[in-house]
CSV table of C-alpha atoms and ligand atoms in Angstrom, one decimal:
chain,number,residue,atom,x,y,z
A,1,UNK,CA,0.0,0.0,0.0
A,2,UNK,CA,1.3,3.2,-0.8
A,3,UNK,CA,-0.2,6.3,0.5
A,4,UNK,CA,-1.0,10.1,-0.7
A,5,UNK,CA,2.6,11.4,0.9
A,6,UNK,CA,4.6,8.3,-0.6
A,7,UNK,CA,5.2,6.2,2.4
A,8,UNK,CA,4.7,2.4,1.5
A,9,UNK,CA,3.1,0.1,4.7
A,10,UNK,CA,2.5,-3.4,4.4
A,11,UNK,CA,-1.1,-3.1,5.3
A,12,UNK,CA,-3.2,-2.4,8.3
A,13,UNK,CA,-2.2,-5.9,10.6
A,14,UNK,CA,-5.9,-6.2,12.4
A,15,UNK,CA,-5.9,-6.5,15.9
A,16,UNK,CA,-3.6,-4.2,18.5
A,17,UNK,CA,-0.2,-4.6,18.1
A,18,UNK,CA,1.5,-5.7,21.3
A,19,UNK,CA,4.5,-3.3,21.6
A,20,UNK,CA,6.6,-5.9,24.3
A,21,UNK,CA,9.9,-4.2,24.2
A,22,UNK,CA,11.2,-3.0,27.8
A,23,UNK,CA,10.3,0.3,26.7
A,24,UNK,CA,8.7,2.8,25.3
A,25,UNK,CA,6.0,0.7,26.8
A,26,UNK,CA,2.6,0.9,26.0
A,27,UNK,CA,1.0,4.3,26.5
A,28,UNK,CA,-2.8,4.1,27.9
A,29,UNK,CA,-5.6,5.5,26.1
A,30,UNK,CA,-6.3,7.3,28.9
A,31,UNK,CA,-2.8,9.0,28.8
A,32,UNK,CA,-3.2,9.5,24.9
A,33,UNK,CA,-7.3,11.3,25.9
A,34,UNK,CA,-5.0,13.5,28.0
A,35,UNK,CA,-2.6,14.9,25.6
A,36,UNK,CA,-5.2,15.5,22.8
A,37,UNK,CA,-5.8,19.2,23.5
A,38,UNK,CA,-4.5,22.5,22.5
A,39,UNK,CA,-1.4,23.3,23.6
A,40,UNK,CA,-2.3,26.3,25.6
A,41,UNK,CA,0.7,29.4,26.5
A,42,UNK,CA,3.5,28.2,29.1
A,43,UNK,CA,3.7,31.4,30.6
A,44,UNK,CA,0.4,31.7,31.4
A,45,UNK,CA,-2.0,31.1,34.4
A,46,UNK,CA,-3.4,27.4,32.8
A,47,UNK,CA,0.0,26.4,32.8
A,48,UNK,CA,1.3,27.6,35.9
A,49,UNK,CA,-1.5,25.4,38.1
A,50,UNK,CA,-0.3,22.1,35.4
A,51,UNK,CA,3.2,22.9,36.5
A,52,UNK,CA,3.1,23.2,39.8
A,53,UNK,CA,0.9,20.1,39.9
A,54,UNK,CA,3.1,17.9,37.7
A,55,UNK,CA,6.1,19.5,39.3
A,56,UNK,CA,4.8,18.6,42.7
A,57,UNK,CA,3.3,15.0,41.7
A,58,UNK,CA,6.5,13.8,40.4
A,59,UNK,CA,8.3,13.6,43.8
A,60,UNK,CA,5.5,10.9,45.2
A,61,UNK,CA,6.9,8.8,41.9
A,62,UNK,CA,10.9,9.3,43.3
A,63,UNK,CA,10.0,9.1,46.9
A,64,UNK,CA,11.2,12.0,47.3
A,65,UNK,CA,10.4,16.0,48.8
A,66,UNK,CA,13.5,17.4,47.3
A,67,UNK,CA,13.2,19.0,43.7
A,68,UNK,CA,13.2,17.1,40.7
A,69,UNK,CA,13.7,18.7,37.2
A,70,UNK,CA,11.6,18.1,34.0
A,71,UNK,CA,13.8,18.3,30.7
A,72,UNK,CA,12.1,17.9,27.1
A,73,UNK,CA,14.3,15.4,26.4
A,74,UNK,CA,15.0,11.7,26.2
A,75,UNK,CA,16.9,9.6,29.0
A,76,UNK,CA,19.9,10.2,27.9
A,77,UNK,CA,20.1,14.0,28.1
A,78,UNK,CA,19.3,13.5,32.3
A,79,UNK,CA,22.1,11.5,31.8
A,80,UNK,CA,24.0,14.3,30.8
A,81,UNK,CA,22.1,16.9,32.7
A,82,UNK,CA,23.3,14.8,35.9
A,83,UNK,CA,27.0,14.8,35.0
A,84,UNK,CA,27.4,18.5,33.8
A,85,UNK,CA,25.9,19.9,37.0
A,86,UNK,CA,27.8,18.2,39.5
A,87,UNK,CA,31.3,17.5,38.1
A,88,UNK,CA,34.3,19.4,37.1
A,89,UNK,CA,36.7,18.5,34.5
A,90,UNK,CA,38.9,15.7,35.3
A,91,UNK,CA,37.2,14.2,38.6
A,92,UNK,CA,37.2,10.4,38.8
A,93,UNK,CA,33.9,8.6,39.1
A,94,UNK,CA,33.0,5.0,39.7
A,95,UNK,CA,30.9,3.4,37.3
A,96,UNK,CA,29.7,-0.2,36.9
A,97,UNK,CA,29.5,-2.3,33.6
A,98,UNK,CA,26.0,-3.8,34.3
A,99,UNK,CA,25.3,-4.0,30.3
A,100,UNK,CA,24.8,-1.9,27.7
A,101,UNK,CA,23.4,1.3,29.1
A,102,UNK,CA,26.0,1.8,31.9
A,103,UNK,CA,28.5,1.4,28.2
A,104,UNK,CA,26.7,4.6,26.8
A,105,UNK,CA,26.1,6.6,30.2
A,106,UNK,CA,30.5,5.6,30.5
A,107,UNK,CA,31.2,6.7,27.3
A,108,UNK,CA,29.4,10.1,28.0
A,109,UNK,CA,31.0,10.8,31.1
A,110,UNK,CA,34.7,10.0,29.5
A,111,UNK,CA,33.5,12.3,26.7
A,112,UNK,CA,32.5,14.9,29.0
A,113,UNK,CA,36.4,14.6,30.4
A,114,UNK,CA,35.5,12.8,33.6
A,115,UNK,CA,38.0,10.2,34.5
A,116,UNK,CA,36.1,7.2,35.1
A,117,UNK,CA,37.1,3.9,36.8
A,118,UNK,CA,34.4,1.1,35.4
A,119,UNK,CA,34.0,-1.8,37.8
A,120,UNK,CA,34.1,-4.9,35.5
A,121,UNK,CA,31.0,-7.1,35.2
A,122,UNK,CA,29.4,-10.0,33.1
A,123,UNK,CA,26.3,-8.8,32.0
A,124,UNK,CA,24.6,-11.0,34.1
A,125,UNK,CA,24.7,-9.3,37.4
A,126,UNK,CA,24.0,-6.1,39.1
A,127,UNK,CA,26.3,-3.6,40.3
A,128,UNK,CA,28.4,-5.3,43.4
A,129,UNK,CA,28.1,-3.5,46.7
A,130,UNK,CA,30.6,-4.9,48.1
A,131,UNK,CA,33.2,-4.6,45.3
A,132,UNK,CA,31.6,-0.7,45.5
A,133,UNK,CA,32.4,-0.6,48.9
A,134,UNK,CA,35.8,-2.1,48.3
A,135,UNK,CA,37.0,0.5,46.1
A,136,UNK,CA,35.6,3.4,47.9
A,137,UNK,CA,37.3,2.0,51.2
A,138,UNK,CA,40.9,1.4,48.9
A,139,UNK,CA,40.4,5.7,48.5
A,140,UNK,CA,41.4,7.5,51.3
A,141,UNK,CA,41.9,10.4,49.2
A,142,UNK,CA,38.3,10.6,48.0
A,143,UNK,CA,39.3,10.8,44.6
A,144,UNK,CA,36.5,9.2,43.7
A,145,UNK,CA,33.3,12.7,43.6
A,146,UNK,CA,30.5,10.1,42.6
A,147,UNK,CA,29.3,6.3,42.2
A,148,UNK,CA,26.8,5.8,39.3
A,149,UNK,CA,24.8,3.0,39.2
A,150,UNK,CA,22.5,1.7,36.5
A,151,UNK,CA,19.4,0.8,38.2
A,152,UNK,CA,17.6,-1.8,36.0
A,153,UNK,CA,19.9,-2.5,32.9
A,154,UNK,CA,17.3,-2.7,30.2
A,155,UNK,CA,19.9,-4.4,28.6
A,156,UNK,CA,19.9,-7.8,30.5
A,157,UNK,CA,17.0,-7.5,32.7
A,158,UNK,CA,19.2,-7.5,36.2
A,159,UNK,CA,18.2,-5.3,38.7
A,160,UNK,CA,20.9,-3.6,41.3
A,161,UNK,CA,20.2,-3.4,44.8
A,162,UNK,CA,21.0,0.4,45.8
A,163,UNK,CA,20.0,0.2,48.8
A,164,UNK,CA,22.9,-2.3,49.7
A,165,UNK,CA,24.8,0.2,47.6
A,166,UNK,CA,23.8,2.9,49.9
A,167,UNK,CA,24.8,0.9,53.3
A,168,UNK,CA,28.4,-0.4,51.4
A,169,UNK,CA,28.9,3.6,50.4
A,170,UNK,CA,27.9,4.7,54.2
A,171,UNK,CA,30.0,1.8,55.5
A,172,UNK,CA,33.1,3.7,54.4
A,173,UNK,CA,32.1,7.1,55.2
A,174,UNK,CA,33.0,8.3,51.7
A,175,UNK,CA,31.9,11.6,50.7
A,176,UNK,CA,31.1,10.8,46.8
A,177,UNK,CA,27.9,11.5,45.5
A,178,UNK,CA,25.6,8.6,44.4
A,179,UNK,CA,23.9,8.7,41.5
A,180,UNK,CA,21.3,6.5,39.9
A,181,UNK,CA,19.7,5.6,36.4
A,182,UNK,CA,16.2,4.7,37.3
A,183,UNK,CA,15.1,5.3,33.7
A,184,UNK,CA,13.9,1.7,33.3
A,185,UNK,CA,13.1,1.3,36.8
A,186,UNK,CA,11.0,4.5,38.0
A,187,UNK,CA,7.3,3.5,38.4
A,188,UNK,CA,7.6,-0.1,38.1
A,189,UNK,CA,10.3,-1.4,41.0
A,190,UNK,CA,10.2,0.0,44.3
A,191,UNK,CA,12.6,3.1,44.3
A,192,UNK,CA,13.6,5.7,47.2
A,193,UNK,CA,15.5,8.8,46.2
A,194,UNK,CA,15.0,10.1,49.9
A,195,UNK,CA,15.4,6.7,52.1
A,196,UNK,CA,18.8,5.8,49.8
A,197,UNK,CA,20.0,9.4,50.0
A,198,UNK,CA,20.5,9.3,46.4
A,199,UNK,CA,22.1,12.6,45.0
A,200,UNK,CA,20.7,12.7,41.8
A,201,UNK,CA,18.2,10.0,40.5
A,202,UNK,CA,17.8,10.2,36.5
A,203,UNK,CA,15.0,8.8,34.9
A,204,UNK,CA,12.9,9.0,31.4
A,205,UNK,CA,8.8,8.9,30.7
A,206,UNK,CA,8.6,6.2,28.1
A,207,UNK,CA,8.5,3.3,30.7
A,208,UNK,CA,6.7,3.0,33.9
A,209,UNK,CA,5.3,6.3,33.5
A,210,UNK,CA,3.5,5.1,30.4
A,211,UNK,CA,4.3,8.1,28.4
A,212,UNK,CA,5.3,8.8,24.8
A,213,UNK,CA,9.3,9.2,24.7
A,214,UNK,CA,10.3,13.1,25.5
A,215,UNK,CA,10.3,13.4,29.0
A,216,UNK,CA,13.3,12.9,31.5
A,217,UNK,CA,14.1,14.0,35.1
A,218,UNK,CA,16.8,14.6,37.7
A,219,UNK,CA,15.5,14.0,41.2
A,220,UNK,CA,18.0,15.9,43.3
A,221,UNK,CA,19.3,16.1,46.9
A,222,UNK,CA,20.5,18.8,49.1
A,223,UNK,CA,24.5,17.4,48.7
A,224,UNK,CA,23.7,17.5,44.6
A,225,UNK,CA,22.8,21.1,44.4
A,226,UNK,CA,25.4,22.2,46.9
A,227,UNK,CA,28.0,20.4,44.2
A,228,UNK,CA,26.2,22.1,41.6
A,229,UNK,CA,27.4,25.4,42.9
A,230,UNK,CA,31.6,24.3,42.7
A,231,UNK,CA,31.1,22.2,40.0
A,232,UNK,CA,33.1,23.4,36.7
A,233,UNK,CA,31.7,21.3,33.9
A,234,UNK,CA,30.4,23.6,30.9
A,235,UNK,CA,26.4,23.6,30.9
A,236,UNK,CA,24.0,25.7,29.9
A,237,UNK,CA,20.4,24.1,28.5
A,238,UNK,CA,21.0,21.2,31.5
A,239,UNK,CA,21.9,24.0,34.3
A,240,UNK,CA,19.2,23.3,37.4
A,241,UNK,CA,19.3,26.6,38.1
A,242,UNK,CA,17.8,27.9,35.6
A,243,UNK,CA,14.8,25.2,36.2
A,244,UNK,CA,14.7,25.3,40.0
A,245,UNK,CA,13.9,29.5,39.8
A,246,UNK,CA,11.5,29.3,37.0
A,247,UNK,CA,9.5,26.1,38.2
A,248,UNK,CA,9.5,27.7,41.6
A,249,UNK,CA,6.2,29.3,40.2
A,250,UNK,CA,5.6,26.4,38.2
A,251,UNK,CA,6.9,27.9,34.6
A,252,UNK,CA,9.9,26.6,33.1
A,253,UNK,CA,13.1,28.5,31.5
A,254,UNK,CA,11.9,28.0,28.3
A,255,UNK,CA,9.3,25.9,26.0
A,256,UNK,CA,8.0,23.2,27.9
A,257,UNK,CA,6.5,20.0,26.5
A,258,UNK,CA,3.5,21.0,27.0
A,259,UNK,CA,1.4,18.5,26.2
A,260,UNK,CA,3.7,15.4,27.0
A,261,UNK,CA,3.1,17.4,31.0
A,262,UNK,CA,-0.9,16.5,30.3
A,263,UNK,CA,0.3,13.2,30.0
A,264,UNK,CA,2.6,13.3,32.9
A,265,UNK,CA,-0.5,14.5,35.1
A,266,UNK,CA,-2.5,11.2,34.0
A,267,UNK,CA,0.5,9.1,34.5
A,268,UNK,CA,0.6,10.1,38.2
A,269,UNK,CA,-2.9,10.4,38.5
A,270,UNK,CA,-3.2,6.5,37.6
A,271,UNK,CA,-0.1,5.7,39.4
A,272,UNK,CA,-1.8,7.2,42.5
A,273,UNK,CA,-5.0,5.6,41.9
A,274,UNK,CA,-3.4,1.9,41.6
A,275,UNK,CA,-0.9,2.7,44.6
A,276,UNK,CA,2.6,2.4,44.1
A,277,UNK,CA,2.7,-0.9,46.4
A,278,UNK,CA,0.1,-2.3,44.3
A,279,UNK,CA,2.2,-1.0,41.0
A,280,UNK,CA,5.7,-2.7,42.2
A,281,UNK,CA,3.9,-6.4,43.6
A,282,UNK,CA,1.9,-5.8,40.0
A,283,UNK,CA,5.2,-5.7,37.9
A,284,UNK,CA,7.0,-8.5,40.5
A,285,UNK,CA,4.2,-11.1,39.5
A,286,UNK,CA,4.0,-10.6,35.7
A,287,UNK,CA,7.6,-10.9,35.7
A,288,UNK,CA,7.6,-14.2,37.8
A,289,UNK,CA,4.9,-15.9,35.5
A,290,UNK,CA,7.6,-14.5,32.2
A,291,UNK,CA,10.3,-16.8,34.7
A,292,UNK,CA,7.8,-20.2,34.8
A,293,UNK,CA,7.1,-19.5,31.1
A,294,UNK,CA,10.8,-19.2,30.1
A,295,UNK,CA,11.9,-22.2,32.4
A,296,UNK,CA,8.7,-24.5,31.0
A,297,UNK,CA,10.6,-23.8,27.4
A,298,UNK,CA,13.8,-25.0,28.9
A,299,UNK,CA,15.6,-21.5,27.7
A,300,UNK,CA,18.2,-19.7,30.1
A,301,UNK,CA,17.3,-16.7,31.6
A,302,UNK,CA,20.1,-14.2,31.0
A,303,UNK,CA,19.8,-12.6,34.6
A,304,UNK,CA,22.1,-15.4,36.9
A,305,UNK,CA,20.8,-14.0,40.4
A,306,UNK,CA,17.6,-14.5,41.5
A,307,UNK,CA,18.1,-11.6,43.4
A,308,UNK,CA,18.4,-9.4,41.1
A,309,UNK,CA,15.9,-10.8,38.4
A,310,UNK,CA,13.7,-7.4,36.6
A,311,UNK,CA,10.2,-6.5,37.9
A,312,UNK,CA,9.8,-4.8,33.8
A,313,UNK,CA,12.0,-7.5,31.8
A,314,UNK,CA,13.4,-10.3,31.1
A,315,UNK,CA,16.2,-11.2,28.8
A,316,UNK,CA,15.8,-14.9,27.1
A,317,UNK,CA,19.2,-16.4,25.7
A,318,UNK,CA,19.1,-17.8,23.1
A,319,UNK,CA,20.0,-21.7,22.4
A,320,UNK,CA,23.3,-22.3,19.9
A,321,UNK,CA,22.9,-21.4,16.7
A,322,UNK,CA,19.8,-20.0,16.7
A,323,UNK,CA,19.9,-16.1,16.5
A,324,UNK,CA,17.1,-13.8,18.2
A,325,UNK,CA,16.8,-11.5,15.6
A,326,UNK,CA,15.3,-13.8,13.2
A,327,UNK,CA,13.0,-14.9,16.2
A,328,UNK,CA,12.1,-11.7,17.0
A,329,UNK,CA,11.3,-11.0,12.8
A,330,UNK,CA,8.9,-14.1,13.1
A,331,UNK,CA,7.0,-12.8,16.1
A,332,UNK,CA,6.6,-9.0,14.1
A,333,UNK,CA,5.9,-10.6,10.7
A,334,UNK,CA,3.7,-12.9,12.1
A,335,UNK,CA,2.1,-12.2,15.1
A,336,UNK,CA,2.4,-8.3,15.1
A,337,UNK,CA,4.3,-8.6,18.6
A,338,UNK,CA,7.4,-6.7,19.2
A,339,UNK,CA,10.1,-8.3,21.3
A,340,UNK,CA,13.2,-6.2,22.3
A,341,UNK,CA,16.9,-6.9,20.5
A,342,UNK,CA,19.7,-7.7,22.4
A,343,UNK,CA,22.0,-5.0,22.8
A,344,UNK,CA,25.9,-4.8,22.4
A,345,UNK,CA,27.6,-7.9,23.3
A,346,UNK,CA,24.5,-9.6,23.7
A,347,UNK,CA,23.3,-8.5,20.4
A,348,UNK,CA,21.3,-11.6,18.8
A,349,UNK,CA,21.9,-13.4,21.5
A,350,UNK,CA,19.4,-12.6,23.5
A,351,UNK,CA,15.9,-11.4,23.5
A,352,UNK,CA,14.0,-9.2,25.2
A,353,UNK,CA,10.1,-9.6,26.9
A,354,UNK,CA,8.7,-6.6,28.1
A,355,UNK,CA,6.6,-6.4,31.0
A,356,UNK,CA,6.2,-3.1,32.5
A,357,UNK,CA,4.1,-0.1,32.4
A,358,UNK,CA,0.6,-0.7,31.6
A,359,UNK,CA,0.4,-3.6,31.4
A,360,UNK,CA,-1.7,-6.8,32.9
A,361,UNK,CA,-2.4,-11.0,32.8
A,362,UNK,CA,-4.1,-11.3,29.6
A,363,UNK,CA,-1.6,-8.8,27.4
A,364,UNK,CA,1.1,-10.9,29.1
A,365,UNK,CA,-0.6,-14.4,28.0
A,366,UNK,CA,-1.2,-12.8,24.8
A,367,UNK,CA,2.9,-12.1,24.8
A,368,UNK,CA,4.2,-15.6,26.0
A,369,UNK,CA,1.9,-17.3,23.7
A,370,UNK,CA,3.3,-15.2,20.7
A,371,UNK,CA,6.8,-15.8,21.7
A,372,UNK,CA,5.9,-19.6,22.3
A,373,UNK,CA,4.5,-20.0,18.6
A,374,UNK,CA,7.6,-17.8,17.3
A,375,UNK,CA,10.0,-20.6,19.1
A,376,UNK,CA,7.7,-23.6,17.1
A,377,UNK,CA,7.6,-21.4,13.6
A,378,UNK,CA,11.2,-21.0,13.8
A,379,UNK,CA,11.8,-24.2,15.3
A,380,UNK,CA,14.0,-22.8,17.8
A,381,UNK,CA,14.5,-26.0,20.5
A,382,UNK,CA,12.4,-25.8,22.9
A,383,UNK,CA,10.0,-27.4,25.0
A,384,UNK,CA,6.1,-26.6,24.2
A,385,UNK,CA,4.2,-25.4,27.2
A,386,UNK,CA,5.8,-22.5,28.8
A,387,UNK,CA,2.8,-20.5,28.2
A,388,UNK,CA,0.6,-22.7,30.2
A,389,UNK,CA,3.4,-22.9,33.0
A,390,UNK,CA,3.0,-18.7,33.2
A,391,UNK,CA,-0.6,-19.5,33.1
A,392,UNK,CA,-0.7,-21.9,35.9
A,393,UNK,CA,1.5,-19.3,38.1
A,394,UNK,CA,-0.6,-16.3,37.2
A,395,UNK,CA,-4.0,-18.3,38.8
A,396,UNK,CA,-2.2,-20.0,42.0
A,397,UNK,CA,-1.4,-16.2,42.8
A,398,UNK,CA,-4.5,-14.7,42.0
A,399,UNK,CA,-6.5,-13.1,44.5
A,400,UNK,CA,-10.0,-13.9,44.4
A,401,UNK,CA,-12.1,-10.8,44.5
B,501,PLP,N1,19.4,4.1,30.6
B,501,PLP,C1,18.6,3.0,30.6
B,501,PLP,C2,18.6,2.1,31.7
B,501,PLP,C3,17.7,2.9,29.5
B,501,PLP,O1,16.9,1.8,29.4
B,501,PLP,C4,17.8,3.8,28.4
B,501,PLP,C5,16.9,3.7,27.2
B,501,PLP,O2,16.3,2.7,27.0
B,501,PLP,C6,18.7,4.9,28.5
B,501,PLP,C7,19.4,5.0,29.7
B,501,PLP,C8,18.7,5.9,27.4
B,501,PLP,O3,17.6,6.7,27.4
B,501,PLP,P1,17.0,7.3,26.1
B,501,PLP,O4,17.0,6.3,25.1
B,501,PLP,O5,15.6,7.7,26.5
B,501,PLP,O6,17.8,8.5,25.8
């Protein structure tokens, strides 16, 4: 089909499509209802109350009462925004090679002229607290100004336990700042910016907040902003000063995404509605049944600690010779379901299931069943019945209401 401005499609697939990559995750139709009006003038007094609101709203999501920031912008420029307003040219920071996105948020910080020390890891754990704790004990100098710590590495579906973290930095006293990548993690795993004393938590709106991509945030903490002010690192767009005086009547330093803050009200609005307990135990039991599904088809689970298996995904390895992304082609071409790709290292290897944001039993049957007749079309080994295994887990644990 070719249409009026020249793009070609396939056709219309009947039927939703089931978008199961670990994010963007699905955005609700009551989120999209949300953003469908006019975009009205930021400066003015409509505005002001949806700033103030979303502004305020978004601190119940961190946990926290300190200030968190609202950039138009994806993940990656909190990232940045993170870096630039703490740091000064040349300070050492400590960061941990959980997978593919502590790579990128690495490579940023050595490009911004940080000096970073990456803790070595497999890919198939979390960041280790007490390797953390190790090196920050080894620096009596305190060359080391800040830890960063991938939350949940989208990558490989592993999970880091920061609060650990937290108790191995406290154990040695050391004054570095702890900083946190929660952009997978925010709204779907329990998370607390104020009870972990995180510095600066970073985080996106394409993924437990159920948003279109656009959106990211630095939740902050007194020691952060007090950094901010000695810190040398060029910024200007990123700067939270600029933000902090301006959303201090709810109006930011310049053109807000409007419309993408409608959606943020909704988000929190159904996030508050649900109950952020019931949100976490929600994600923690779709992501169990994913674990009895992948075990019925006797496939490895890329995450190698129970302890640190992902609330929003879970990474399938592959068996030898069989490649994901031709898996992953079957389930799109033929079931209209979208499985993540692995990333880096793990590129082909693995794939992804997504099961976060909004998100519930029968759209994850609906996903494990399309992954299970991808494995028999592509006659990837495997043992049939995984599916019904997820099943079986998702009605023992049902509550009957
Ligand atoms: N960090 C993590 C854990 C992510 O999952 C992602 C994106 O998926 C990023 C950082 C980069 O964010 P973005 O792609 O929104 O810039």
């Amino acid at each position: 089909m070719k249409l009026s401005n020249g793009l070609a499609l396939n056709g219309h697939p009947s039927g939703r499509h089931f978008l199961q990559i670990p994010g963007p995750s699905n955005v609700p139709d009551r989120i999209l209802r949300a953003m469908d009006y006019p975009t009205i003038d930021h400066r003015g007094p409509e505005f002001q109350k949806l700033g103030r609101a979303v502004l305020a709203g978004i601190k119940d999501i961190f946990q926290t009462r300190s200030p968190v920031v609202i950039y138009p912008a994806s993940g990656t420029g909190a990232w940045e925004a993170a870096l630039v307003n703490t740091l000064s040219p040349g300070d050492a920071v400590l960061m941990c090679e959980t997978g593919h996105f502590a790579g990128l948020w690495k490579r940023m910080a050595e490009r911004l002229g940080l000096a970073v020390d990456f803790l070595q890891g497999d890919w198939r754990h979390g960041a280790d607290p007490v390797a953390i704790g190790e090196r920050l004990a080894a620096d009596r100098q305190h060359r080391y100004k800040a830890v960063c710590v991938v939350h949940n590495e989208t990558a490989t579906g592993v999970t880091s336990r920061v609060a650990q973290i937290r108790q191995a930095i406290d154990r040695t006293a050391h004054p570095a700042l702890l900083m946190v990548d929660t952009i997978s993690s925010l709204a779907s795993i329990d998370y607390r910016h104020d009870e972990w004393r995180v510095d600066v938590s970073v985080s996106g709106s394409q993924k437990g907040l159920m948003l279109p991509p656009g959106l990211s945030f630095n939740a902050l903490s007194d020691k952060a902003l007090a950094a901010a002010r000695s810190a040398r690192l060029p910024r200007s767009y990123w700067d939270w000063e600029d933000m902090i005086a301006a959303n201090a009547n709810g109006f930011f330093p310049s053109t807000p995404a409007t419309n993408l803050l409608y959606g943020l009200y909704e988000a929190i609005a159904m996030l508050q509605e649900e109950g952020l307990p019931n949100v976490f135990a929600r994600h923690q039991r779709l992501a169990a049944a994913t674990r009895e599904a992948v075990r019925g088809w006797g496939l490895e689970i890329l995450c190698a600690n129970s302890e640190e298996y992902s609330p929003v995904l879970t990474a399938v390895l592959m068996p030898q010779g069989h490649g994901a992304d031709a898996l992953r082609k079957v389930a799109l071409q033929n079931f209209n379901l979208s499985l993540g790709q692995g990333l880096g290292k793990v590129a082909d290897k693995v794939f992804r299931i997504g099961h976060l944001g909004d998100f519930n039993e029968l759209m994850l049957m609906g996903t494990l069943c399309g992954v299970e007749m991808a494995l028999a079309v592509s006659r990837v080994p495997h043992r049939p019945g995984g599916a019904q295994a997820a099943m079986a887990h998702l009605a023992a644990t049902a509550t009957a209401r």
